[in-house]
Amino acid sequence: MAFTLPDLPYDYDALEVSIDARTMEIHHTKHHNAYITNLNNAIADTELADKSLDELITNAGSLSPAVRNNGGGHWNHTFFWNVMTGNSMGTPTGALAEEINSTFGDFESMKTQFNTAGATQFGSGWAWLTVSADGKLEISSTPNQDNPLMDCVKTKGTPILGLDVWEHAYYLRYQNLRPAYMQAWWDVVNWDKVSELYAAAK
Ligand code: MN3
Protein backbone atom coordinates (compact mmCIF):
# COMPACT_ATOMS: atom_id res chain seq x y z
CA MET A 1 0.00 0.00 0.00
CA ALA A 2 1.55 3.24 -1.15
CA PHE A 3 1.73 6.18 1.24
CA THR A 4 -0.36 9.25 0.39
CA LEU A 5 -0.19 12.92 1.30
CA PRO A 6 -2.46 13.70 4.28
CA ASP A 7 -4.55 16.86 4.27
CA LEU A 8 -3.50 19.63 6.63
CA PRO A 9 -5.80 19.96 9.67
CA TYR A 10 -6.29 23.68 8.75
CA ASP A 11 -6.08 26.06 5.77
CA TYR A 12 -2.72 27.21 4.37
CA ASP A 13 -3.26 30.70 5.79
CA ALA A 14 -4.24 29.50 9.29
CA LEU A 15 -0.76 29.99 10.75
CA GLU A 16 -0.16 33.35 9.03
CA VAL A 17 0.78 35.02 12.33
CA SER A 18 3.97 32.91 12.27
CA ILE A 19 4.19 31.12 8.91
CA ASP A 20 2.93 32.59 5.63
CA ALA A 21 0.40 30.72 3.48
CA ARG A 22 2.71 30.43 0.46
CA THR A 23 5.37 28.69 2.56
CA MET A 24 2.75 26.34 4.01
CA GLU A 25 1.42 25.47 0.57
CA ILE A 26 4.83 24.79 -0.97
CA HIS A 27 5.98 22.92 2.12
CA HIS A 28 2.94 20.64 2.05
CA THR A 29 2.30 20.10 -1.67
CA LYS A 30 5.92 20.08 -2.86
CA HIS A 31 8.31 19.14 -0.06
CA HIS A 32 6.16 16.76 1.98
CA ASN A 33 4.70 15.28 -1.18
CA ALA A 34 8.18 14.66 -2.61
CA TYR A 35 9.22 12.67 0.46
CA ILE A 36 6.15 10.47 0.00
CA THR A 37 6.77 9.94 -3.72
CA ASN A 38 10.41 9.10 -3.11
CA LEU A 39 9.54 6.79 -0.19
CA ASN A 40 7.01 4.92 -2.32
CA ASN A 41 9.58 4.56 -5.10
CA ALA A 42 12.22 3.30 -2.65
CA ILE A 43 10.02 0.56 -1.16
CA ALA A 44 8.04 -0.48 -4.27
CA ASP A 45 8.45 -4.18 -5.09
CA THR A 46 10.63 -4.79 -2.01
CA GLU A 47 9.94 -6.60 1.27
CA LEU A 48 9.38 -3.17 2.83
CA ALA A 49 6.36 -2.40 0.66
CA ASP A 50 3.85 -3.68 3.24
CA LYS A 51 5.52 -2.20 6.35
CA SER A 52 3.87 0.58 8.32
CA LEU A 53 5.59 3.97 8.51
CA ASP A 54 6.34 3.39 12.21
CA GLU A 55 7.98 0.04 11.41
CA LEU A 56 10.18 1.72 8.80
CA ILE A 57 11.12 4.59 11.12
CA THR A 58 12.02 2.49 14.15
CA ASN A 59 14.31 0.33 12.01
CA ALA A 60 15.76 3.23 10.01
CA GLY A 61 19.36 2.46 11.00
CA SER A 62 19.40 -0.74 8.99
CA LEU A 63 17.51 0.61 5.96
CA SER A 64 18.78 2.46 2.88
CA PRO A 65 19.41 6.22 3.00
CA ALA A 66 16.44 6.67 0.63
CA VAL A 67 14.03 4.93 3.01
CA ARG A 68 15.52 6.55 6.11
CA ASN A 69 15.46 10.09 4.65
CA ASN A 70 12.12 9.96 2.87
CA GLY A 71 10.38 7.84 5.50
CA GLY A 72 11.63 10.30 8.12
CA GLY A 73 10.47 13.17 5.92
CA HIS A 74 6.96 11.74 5.68
CA TRP A 75 6.72 10.95 9.41
CA ASN A 76 8.21 14.28 10.55
CA HIS A 77 6.00 16.48 8.37
CA THR A 78 2.82 14.60 9.25
CA PHE A 79 3.72 15.10 12.91
CA PHE A 80 4.69 18.76 12.42
CA TRP A 81 1.35 19.75 10.84
CA ASN A 82 -0.49 18.27 13.79
CA VAL A 83 1.39 20.06 16.55
CA MET A 84 0.45 23.47 15.11
CA THR A 85 -2.83 25.39 15.10
CA GLY A 86 -4.15 28.83 14.25
CA ASN A 87 -5.86 28.89 17.66
CA SER A 88 -2.93 28.36 19.99
CA MET A 89 -3.52 28.93 23.70
CA GLY A 90 0.07 30.21 23.84
CA THR A 91 1.37 28.17 26.78
CA PRO A 92 1.11 24.59 28.01
CA THR A 93 -1.27 23.74 30.86
CA GLY A 94 -1.96 20.95 33.32
CA ALA A 95 0.36 17.98 33.85
CA LEU A 96 2.58 18.95 30.91
CA ALA A 97 3.10 22.49 32.26
CA GLU A 98 4.01 21.05 35.67
CA GLU A 99 6.50 18.63 34.15
CA ILE A 100 8.08 21.41 32.05
CA ASN A 101 8.49 23.54 35.17
CA SER A 102 10.01 20.72 37.21
CA THR A 103 12.38 19.65 34.39
CA PHE A 104 13.51 23.00 32.96
CA GLY A 105 12.68 25.52 35.72
CA ASP A 106 9.94 27.27 33.77
CA PHE A 107 8.35 27.49 30.32
CA GLU A 108 10.68 30.29 29.13
CA SER A 109 13.75 28.21 30.01
CA MET A 110 12.36 25.25 28.09
CA LYS A 111 11.76 27.49 25.05
CA THR A 112 15.28 28.88 25.26
CA GLN A 113 16.80 25.40 25.39
CA PHE A 114 14.62 24.21 22.50
CA ASN A 115 15.44 27.31 20.41
CA THR A 116 19.14 26.76 21.07
CA ALA A 117 18.85 23.13 19.93
CA GLY A 118 17.23 24.27 16.68
CA ALA A 119 19.55 27.23 16.11
CA THR A 120 22.69 25.15 16.63
CA GLN A 121 21.57 22.23 14.45
CA PHE A 122 24.09 22.76 11.63
CA GLY A 123 22.46 22.70 8.21
CA SER A 124 19.04 21.09 7.90
CA GLY A 125 17.21 19.24 10.63
CA TRP A 126 14.69 19.31 13.44
CA ALA A 127 14.40 20.35 17.10
CA TRP A 128 12.45 18.04 19.42
CA LEU A 129 10.80 17.81 22.80
CA THR A 130 10.56 14.12 23.69
CA VAL A 131 9.56 11.79 26.49
CA SER A 132 12.35 9.32 27.26
CA ALA A 133 11.88 5.62 27.99
CA ASP A 134 11.90 6.42 31.73
CA GLY A 135 9.32 9.20 31.34
CA LYS A 136 11.57 12.27 31.38
CA LEU A 137 11.20 15.33 29.14
CA GLU A 138 14.24 15.92 26.95
CA ILE A 139 15.24 18.39 24.23
CA SER A 140 17.35 17.33 21.27
CA SER A 141 17.95 17.98 17.60
CA THR A 142 18.43 15.65 14.66
CA PRO A 143 20.05 16.21 11.25
CA ASN A 144 18.26 15.84 7.91
CA GLN A 145 14.97 13.92 8.35
CA ASP A 146 16.06 11.79 11.30
CA ASN A 147 13.79 11.72 14.36
CA PRO A 148 13.91 10.47 17.96
CA LEU A 149 11.96 7.28 17.16
CA MET A 150 14.77 6.03 14.93
CA ASP A 151 17.06 3.33 16.28
CA CYS A 152 20.10 5.19 14.94
CA VAL A 153 19.84 8.61 16.66
CA LYS A 154 21.71 9.80 19.75
CA THR A 155 18.72 10.97 21.85
CA LYS A 156 15.87 8.50 21.49
CA GLY A 157 12.39 9.12 22.81
CA THR A 158 8.77 9.72 21.93
CA PRO A 159 8.35 13.10 20.21
CA ILE A 160 5.64 15.35 21.65
CA LEU A 161 6.75 18.55 19.88
CA GLY A 162 8.96 19.07 16.83
CA LEU A 163 10.10 21.98 14.71
CA ASP A 164 11.32 21.83 11.13
CA VAL A 165 14.41 24.05 10.85
CA TRP A 166 15.15 23.35 7.18
CA GLU A 167 15.42 26.62 5.24
CA HIS A 168 12.39 25.63 3.12
CA ALA A 169 10.27 25.96 6.28
CA TYR A 170 10.97 29.67 6.75
CA TYR A 171 13.02 31.26 3.96
CA LEU A 172 10.27 33.22 2.16
CA ARG A 173 9.36 35.31 5.19
CA TYR A 174 12.43 35.06 7.42
CA GLN A 175 15.23 34.58 4.83
CA ASN A 176 18.33 33.47 6.75
CA LEU A 177 16.92 34.37 10.19
CA ARG A 178 16.21 30.94 11.64
CA PRO A 179 16.06 32.26 15.25
CA ALA A 180 13.33 34.79 14.29
CA TYR A 181 11.27 32.00 12.72
CA MET A 182 11.73 29.82 15.79
CA GLN A 183 10.70 32.64 18.11
CA ALA A 184 7.55 33.35 16.11
CA TRP A 185 6.64 29.67 15.81
CA TRP A 186 5.74 29.34 19.50
CA ASP A 187 2.59 31.38 18.74
CA VAL A 188 1.14 28.52 16.67
CA VAL A 189 1.98 25.52 18.87
CA ASN A 190 -1.05 23.29 19.48
CA TRP A 191 -0.65 22.71 23.23
CA ASP A 192 -3.81 20.58 23.41
CA LYS A 193 -2.20 18.17 20.97
CA VAL A 194 1.18 18.28 22.73
CA SER A 195 -0.52 17.52 26.08
CA GLU A 196 -2.37 14.61 24.48
CA LEU A 197 0.92 13.22 23.09
CA TYR A 198 2.58 13.72 26.49
CA ALA A 199 -0.18 11.79 28.29
CA ALA A 200 0.04 8.97 25.74
CA ALA A 201 3.85 8.80 25.97
CA LYS A 202 3.82 8.61 29.78
MN1 MN3 B 1 10.17 20.50 5.83
CSV table of C-alpha atoms and ligand atoms in Angstrom, one decimal:
chain,number,residue,atom,x,y,z
A,1,MET,CA,0.0,0.0,0.0
A,2,ALA,CA,1.6,3.2,-1.1
A,3,PHE,CA,1.7,6.2,1.2
A,4,THR,CA,-0.4,9.2,0.4
A,5,LEU,CA,-0.2,12.9,1.3
A,6,PRO,CA,-2.5,13.7,4.3
A,7,ASP,CA,-4.6,16.9,4.3
A,8,LEU,CA,-3.5,19.6,6.6
A,9,PRO,CA,-5.8,20.0,9.7
A,10,TYR,CA,-6.3,23.7,8.7
A,11,ASP,CA,-6.1,26.1,5.8
A,12,TYR,CA,-2.7,27.2,4.4
A,13,ASP,CA,-3.3,30.7,5.8
A,14,ALA,CA,-4.2,29.5,9.3
A,15,LEU,CA,-0.8,30.0,10.8
A,16,GLU,CA,-0.2,33.4,9.0
A,17,VAL,CA,0.8,35.0,12.3
A,18,SER,CA,4.0,32.9,12.3
A,19,ILE,CA,4.2,31.1,8.9
A,20,ASP,CA,2.9,32.6,5.6
A,21,ALA,CA,0.4,30.7,3.5
A,22,ARG,CA,2.7,30.4,0.5
A,23,THR,CA,5.4,28.7,2.6
A,24,MET,CA,2.8,26.3,4.0
A,25,GLU,CA,1.4,25.5,0.6
A,26,ILE,CA,4.8,24.8,-1.0
A,27,HIS,CA,6.0,22.9,2.1
A,28,HIS,CA,2.9,20.6,2.1
A,29,THR,CA,2.3,20.1,-1.7
A,30,LYS,CA,5.9,20.1,-2.9
A,31,HIS,CA,8.3,19.1,-0.1
A,32,HIS,CA,6.2,16.8,2.0
A,33,ASN,CA,4.7,15.3,-1.2
A,34,ALA,CA,8.2,14.7,-2.6
A,35,TYR,CA,9.2,12.7,0.5
A,36,ILE,CA,6.2,10.5,0.0
A,37,THR,CA,6.8,9.9,-3.7
A,38,ASN,CA,10.4,9.1,-3.1
A,39,LEU,CA,9.5,6.8,-0.2
A,40,ASN,CA,7.0,4.9,-2.3
A,41,ASN,CA,9.6,4.6,-5.1
A,42,ALA,CA,12.2,3.3,-2.7
A,43,ILE,CA,10.0,0.6,-1.2
A,44,ALA,CA,8.0,-0.5,-4.3
A,45,ASP,CA,8.4,-4.2,-5.1
A,46,THR,CA,10.6,-4.8,-2.0
A,47,GLU,CA,9.9,-6.6,1.3
A,48,LEU,CA,9.4,-3.2,2.8
A,49,ALA,CA,6.4,-2.4,0.7
A,50,ASP,CA,3.9,-3.7,3.2
A,51,LYS,CA,5.5,-2.2,6.3
A,52,SER,CA,3.9,0.6,8.3
A,53,LEU,CA,5.6,4.0,8.5
A,54,ASP,CA,6.3,3.4,12.2
A,55,GLU,CA,8.0,0.0,11.4
A,56,LEU,CA,10.2,1.7,8.8
A,57,ILE,CA,11.1,4.6,11.1
A,58,THR,CA,12.0,2.5,14.1
A,59,ASN,CA,14.3,0.3,12.0
A,60,ALA,CA,15.8,3.2,10.0
A,61,GLY,CA,19.4,2.5,11.0
A,62,SER,CA,19.4,-0.7,9.0
A,63,LEU,CA,17.5,0.6,6.0
A,64,SER,CA,18.8,2.5,2.9
A,65,PRO,CA,19.4,6.2,3.0
A,66,ALA,CA,16.4,6.7,0.6
A,67,VAL,CA,14.0,4.9,3.0
A,68,ARG,CA,15.5,6.6,6.1
A,69,ASN,CA,15.5,10.1,4.7
A,70,ASN,CA,12.1,10.0,2.9
A,71,GLY,CA,10.4,7.8,5.5
A,72,GLY,CA,11.6,10.3,8.1
A,73,GLY,CA,10.5,13.2,5.9
A,74,HIS,CA,7.0,11.7,5.7
A,75,TRP,CA,6.7,10.9,9.4
A,76,ASN,CA,8.2,14.3,10.5
A,77,HIS,CA,6.0,16.5,8.4
A,78,THR,CA,2.8,14.6,9.2
A,79,PHE,CA,3.7,15.1,12.9
A,80,PHE,CA,4.7,18.8,12.4
A,81,TRP,CA,1.4,19.8,10.8
A,82,ASN,CA,-0.5,18.3,13.8
A,83,VAL,CA,1.4,20.1,16.6
A,84,MET,CA,0.4,23.5,15.1
A,85,THR,CA,-2.8,25.4,15.1
A,86,GLY,CA,-4.2,28.8,14.3
A,87,ASN,CA,-5.9,28.9,17.7
A,88,SER,CA,-2.9,28.4,20.0
A,89,MET,CA,-3.5,28.9,23.7
A,90,GLY,CA,0.1,30.2,23.8
A,91,THR,CA,1.4,28.2,26.8
A,92,PRO,CA,1.1,24.6,28.0
A,93,THR,CA,-1.3,23.7,30.9
A,94,GLY,CA,-2.0,20.9,33.3
A,95,ALA,CA,0.4,18.0,33.9
A,96,LEU,CA,2.6,18.9,30.9
A,97,ALA,CA,3.1,22.5,32.3
A,98,GLU,CA,4.0,21.1,35.7
A,99,GLU,CA,6.5,18.6,34.1
A,100,ILE,CA,8.1,21.4,32.0
A,101,ASN,CA,8.5,23.5,35.2
A,102,SER,CA,10.0,20.7,37.2
A,103,THR,CA,12.4,19.7,34.4
A,104,PHE,CA,13.5,23.0,33.0
A,105,GLY,CA,12.7,25.5,35.7
A,106,ASP,CA,9.9,27.3,33.8
A,107,PHE,CA,8.4,27.5,30.3
A,108,GLU,CA,10.7,30.3,29.1
A,109,SER,CA,13.8,28.2,30.0
A,110,MET,CA,12.4,25.2,28.1
A,111,LYS,CA,11.8,27.5,25.1
A,112,THR,CA,15.3,28.9,25.3
A,113,GLN,CA,16.8,25.4,25.4
A,114,PHE,CA,14.6,24.2,22.5
A,115,ASN,CA,15.4,27.3,20.4
A,116,THR,CA,19.1,26.8,21.1
A,117,ALA,CA,18.9,23.1,19.9
A,118,GLY,CA,17.2,24.3,16.7
A,119,ALA,CA,19.5,27.2,16.1
A,120,THR,CA,22.7,25.2,16.6
A,121,GLN,CA,21.6,22.2,14.4
A,122,PHE,CA,24.1,22.8,11.6
A,123,GLY,CA,22.5,22.7,8.2
A,124,SER,CA,19.0,21.1,7.9
A,125,GLY,CA,17.2,19.2,10.6
A,126,TRP,CA,14.7,19.3,13.4
A,127,ALA,CA,14.4,20.4,17.1
A,128,TRP,CA,12.4,18.0,19.4
A,129,LEU,CA,10.8,17.8,22.8
A,130,THR,CA,10.6,14.1,23.7
A,131,VAL,CA,9.6,11.8,26.5
A,132,SER,CA,12.4,9.3,27.3
A,133,ALA,CA,11.9,5.6,28.0
A,134,ASP,CA,11.9,6.4,31.7
A,135,GLY,CA,9.3,9.2,31.3
A,136,LYS,CA,11.6,12.3,31.4
A,137,LEU,CA,11.2,15.3,29.1
A,138,GLU,CA,14.2,15.9,26.9
A,139,ILE,CA,15.2,18.4,24.2
A,140,SER,CA,17.3,17.3,21.3
A,141,SER,CA,18.0,18.0,17.6
A,142,THR,CA,18.4,15.7,14.7
A,143,PRO,CA,20.0,16.2,11.2
A,144,ASN,CA,18.3,15.8,7.9
A,145,GLN,CA,15.0,13.9,8.4
A,146,ASP,CA,16.1,11.8,11.3
A,147,ASN,CA,13.8,11.7,14.4
A,148,PRO,CA,13.9,10.5,18.0
A,149,LEU,CA,12.0,7.3,17.2
A,150,MET,CA,14.8,6.0,14.9
A,151,ASP,CA,17.1,3.3,16.3
A,152,CYS,CA,20.1,5.2,14.9
A,153,VAL,CA,19.8,8.6,16.7
A,154,LYS,CA,21.7,9.8,19.7
A,155,THR,CA,18.7,11.0,21.9
A,156,LYS,CA,15.9,8.5,21.5
A,157,GLY,CA,12.4,9.1,22.8
A,158,THR,CA,8.8,9.7,21.9
A,159,PRO,CA,8.3,13.1,20.2
A,160,ILE,CA,5.6,15.4,21.7
A,161,LEU,CA,6.8,18.5,19.9
A,162,GLY,CA,9.0,19.1,16.8
A,163,LEU,CA,10.1,22.0,14.7
A,164,ASP,CA,11.3,21.8,11.1
A,165,VAL,CA,14.4,24.0,10.8
A,166,TRP,CA,15.1,23.3,7.2
A,167,GLU,CA,15.4,26.6,5.2
A,168,HIS,CA,12.4,25.6,3.1
A,169,ALA,CA,10.3,26.0,6.3
A,170,TYR,CA,11.0,29.7,6.8
A,171,TYR,CA,13.0,31.3,4.0
A,172,LEU,CA,10.3,33.2,2.2
A,173,ARG,CA,9.4,35.3,5.2
A,174,TYR,CA,12.4,35.1,7.4
A,175,GLN,CA,15.2,34.6,4.8
A,176,ASN,CA,18.3,33.5,6.8
A,177,LEU,CA,16.9,34.4,10.2
A,178,ARG,CA,16.2,30.9,11.6
A,179,PRO,CA,16.1,32.3,15.2
A,180,ALA,CA,13.3,34.8,14.3
A,181,TYR,CA,11.3,32.0,12.7
A,182,MET,CA,11.7,29.8,15.8
A,183,GLN,CA,10.7,32.6,18.1
A,184,ALA,CA,7.5,33.4,16.1
A,185,TRP,CA,6.6,29.7,15.8
A,186,TRP,CA,5.7,29.3,19.5
A,187,ASP,CA,2.6,31.4,18.7
A,188,VAL,CA,1.1,28.5,16.7
A,189,VAL,CA,2.0,25.5,18.9
A,190,ASN,CA,-1.1,23.3,19.5
A,191,TRP,CA,-0.7,22.7,23.2
A,192,ASP,CA,-3.8,20.6,23.4
A,193,LYS,CA,-2.2,18.2,21.0
A,194,VAL,CA,1.2,18.3,22.7
A,195,SER,CA,-0.5,17.5,26.1
A,196,GLU,CA,-2.4,14.6,24.5
A,197,LEU,CA,0.9,13.2,23.1
A,198,TYR,CA,2.6,13.7,26.5
A,199,ALA,CA,-0.2,11.8,28.3
A,200,ALA,CA,0.0,9.0,25.7
A,201,ALA,CA,3.8,8.8,26.0
A,202,LYS,CA,3.8,8.6,29.8
B,1,MN3,MN,10.2,20.5,5.8
